Amino acid sequence: MTPLAVSGLLITLTCFPLAAWILFRAPRSLQNILMVIFNACVGVWGLGTMLAGLSQTPAQAIWAWRVGHIGGFFLGVVFFHLVLVLCRRRRPRLVRAAYLFAGLAV
């Protein structure tokens, strides 16, 4: 196992249980929902990193990085949305535009 695969595995094993714990603690809070989505994005990114580190062929590595980038594209947008919620700022058009751009990048 390469160091890249080990780090991806550790990220994945850390983020998904943390997301589940946050979700079961207070599932209806918007801050908690955004934290769960953020942790899921980091977990998907870590999963893609792990799969890229374990790949045997270049085609497998490219596929794994594509999986990882699905989570990576939404990391900044979800974090931005979370910061706006925590600071009690309302910017619905900007948040929608950010999610739209991230979705188009996928």
mmCIF file of C-alpha atoms in Angstrom:
data_model
loop_
_atom_site.group_PDB
_atom_site.id
_atom_site.type_symbol
_atom_site.label_atom_id
_atom_site.label_comp_id
_atom_site.label_asym_id
_atom_site.label_seq_id
_atom_site.Cartn_x
_atom_site.Cartn_y
_atom_site.Cartn_z
ATOM 1 C CA MET A 1 0.000 0.000 0.000
ATOM 2 C CA THR A 2 1.387 3.361 -0.979
ATOM 3 C CA PRO A 3 1.381 6.363 1.382
ATOM 4 C CA LEU A 4 -1.269 7.938 -0.857
ATOM 5 C CA ALA A 5 -3.556 4.938 -0.379
ATOM 6 C CA VAL A 6 -2.953 4.882 3.374
ATOM 7 C CA SER A 7 -3.816 8.571 3.727
ATOM 8 C CA GLY A 8 -6.957 8.117 1.620
ATOM 9 C CA LEU A 9 -7.989 5.158 3.749
ATOM 10 C CA LEU A 10 -7.487 7.124 6.968
ATOM 11 C CA ILE A 11 -9.485 10.058 5.599
ATOM 12 C CA THR A 12 -12.325 7.763 4.537
ATOM 13 C CA LEU A 13 -12.380 5.867 7.826
ATOM 14 C CA THR A 14 -12.455 9.132 9.767
ATOM 15 C CA CYS A 15 -15.012 11.149 7.821
ATOM 16 C CA PHE A 16 -17.888 8.715 7.369
ATOM 17 C CA PRO A 17 -18.232 7.715 11.060
ATOM 18 C CA LEU A 18 -17.940 11.375 12.062
ATOM 19 C CA ALA A 19 -20.683 12.279 9.590
ATOM 20 C CA ALA A 20 -22.913 9.518 10.977
ATOM 21 C CA TRP A 21 -22.319 10.688 14.557
ATOM 22 C CA ILE A 22 -23.203 14.283 13.648
ATOM 23 C CA LEU A 23 -26.312 13.136 11.775
ATOM 24 C CA PHE A 24 -27.615 11.039 14.676
ATOM 25 C CA ARG A 25 -26.887 13.748 17.228
ATOM 26 C CA ALA A 26 -29.163 16.459 15.761
ATOM 27 C CA PRO A 27 -30.409 15.549 12.285
ATOM 28 C CA ARG A 28 -32.631 18.600 11.724
ATOM 29 C CA SER A 29 -30.145 21.395 12.288
ATOM 30 C CA LEU A 30 -28.955 23.025 9.056
ATOM 31 C CA GLN A 31 -25.425 23.372 10.433
ATOM 32 C CA ASN A 32 -25.306 19.651 11.173
ATOM 33 C CA ILE A 33 -26.709 18.719 7.777
ATOM 34 C CA LEU A 34 -24.047 20.843 6.082
ATOM 35 C CA MET A 35 -21.331 19.297 8.284
ATOM 36 C CA VAL A 36 -22.537 15.820 7.300
ATOM 37 C CA ILE A 37 -22.443 16.772 3.611
ATOM 38 C CA PHE A 38 -18.992 18.323 4.057
ATOM 39 C CA ASN A 39 -17.670 15.175 5.758
ATOM 40 C CA ALA A 40 -19.225 13.019 3.056
ATOM 41 C CA CYS A 41 -17.476 15.107 0.377
ATOM 42 C CA VAL A 42 -14.148 14.743 2.180
ATOM 43 C CA GLY A 43 -14.805 11.005 2.546
ATOM 44 C CA VAL A 44 -15.525 10.590 -1.167
ATOM 45 C CA TRP A 45 -12.382 12.565 -1.958
ATOM 46 C CA GLY A 46 -10.392 10.300 0.405
ATOM 47 C CA LEU A 47 -11.935 7.212 -1.178
ATOM 48 C CA GLY A 48 -10.871 8.387 -4.626
ATOM 49 C CA THR A 49 -7.379 9.082 -3.319
ATOM 50 C CA MET A 50 -7.163 5.617 -1.792
ATOM 51 C CA LEU A 51 -8.386 3.955 -4.985
ATOM 52 C CA ALA A 52 -5.886 5.961 -7.038
ATOM 53 C CA GLY A 53 -3.101 4.826 -4.714
ATOM 54 C CA LEU A 54 -4.155 1.192 -5.085
ATOM 55 C CA SER A 55 -4.681 1.262 -8.854
ATOM 56 C CA GLN A 56 -2.624 -1.043 -11.021
ATOM 57 C CA THR A 57 -3.170 0.623 -14.392
ATOM 58 C CA PRO A 58 -3.352 4.251 -15.541
ATOM 59 C CA ALA A 59 -6.986 3.754 -16.585
ATOM 60 C CA GLN A 60 -7.898 2.648 -13.060
ATOM 61 C CA ALA A 61 -6.063 5.632 -11.596
ATOM 62 C CA ILE A 62 -7.896 8.076 -13.867
ATOM 63 C CA TRP A 63 -11.231 6.526 -12.910
ATOM 64 C CA ALA A 64 -10.330 6.740 -9.207
ATOM 65 C CA TRP A 65 -9.348 10.402 -9.498
ATOM 66 C CA ARG A 66 -12.654 11.113 -11.217
ATOM 67 C CA VAL A 67 -14.460 9.545 -8.269
ATOM 68 C CA GLY A 68 -12.374 11.609 -5.876
ATOM 69 C CA HIS A 69 -13.008 14.827 -7.740
ATOM 70 C CA ILE A 70 -16.777 14.408 -7.384
ATOM 71 C CA GLY A 71 -16.360 15.058 -3.672
ATOM 72 C CA GLY A 72 -13.627 17.611 -4.204
ATOM 73 C CA PHE A 73 -15.689 19.888 -6.416
ATOM 74 C CA PHE A 74 -18.298 20.345 -3.716
ATOM 75 C CA LEU A 75 -15.914 20.818 -0.769
ATOM 76 C CA GLY A 76 -15.468 24.551 -1.193
ATOM 77 C CA VAL A 77 -19.125 25.191 -1.942
ATOM 78 C CA VAL A 78 -20.409 23.278 1.085
ATOM 79 C CA PHE A 79 -17.816 24.948 3.305
ATOM 80 C CA PHE A 80 -18.847 28.374 1.969
ATOM 81 C CA HIS A 81 -22.511 27.561 2.638
ATOM 82 C CA LEU A 82 -21.657 26.342 6.148
ATOM 83 C CA VAL A 83 -19.736 29.539 6.927
ATOM 84 C CA LEU A 84 -22.659 31.655 5.740
ATOM 85 C CA VAL A 85 -25.046 29.698 7.964
ATOM 86 C CA LEU A 86 -22.750 29.923 10.991
ATOM 87 C CA CYS A 87 -22.288 33.684 10.476
ATOM 88 C CA ARG A 88 -26.039 34.092 9.991
ATOM 89 C CA ARG A 89 -25.633 35.665 6.558
ATOM 90 C CA ARG A 90 -28.255 35.105 3.904
ATOM 91 C CA ARG A 91 -26.945 34.961 0.352
ATOM 92 C CA PRO A 92 -29.321 32.494 -1.361
ATOM 93 C CA ARG A 93 -28.533 33.541 -4.929
ATOM 94 C CA LEU A 94 -24.794 33.298 -4.363
ATOM 95 C CA VAL A 95 -25.122 29.874 -2.720
ATOM 96 C CA ARG A 96 -27.303 28.589 -5.567
ATOM 97 C CA ALA A 97 -24.814 29.899 -8.125
ATOM 98 C CA ALA A 98 -21.927 28.228 -6.294
ATOM 99 C CA TYR A 99 -23.733 24.866 -6.207
ATOM 100 C CA LEU A 100 -24.624 25.276 -9.877
ATOM 101 C CA PHE A 101 -21.004 25.926 -10.863
ATOM 102 C CA ALA A 102 -19.792 22.955 -8.807
ATOM 103 C CA GLY A 103 -22.443 20.745 -10.387
ATOM 104 C CA LEU A 104 -21.442 21.873 -13.861
ATOM 105 C CA ALA A 105 -17.798 21.103 -13.081
ATOM 106 C CA VAL A 106 -18.667 17.479 -12.354
#
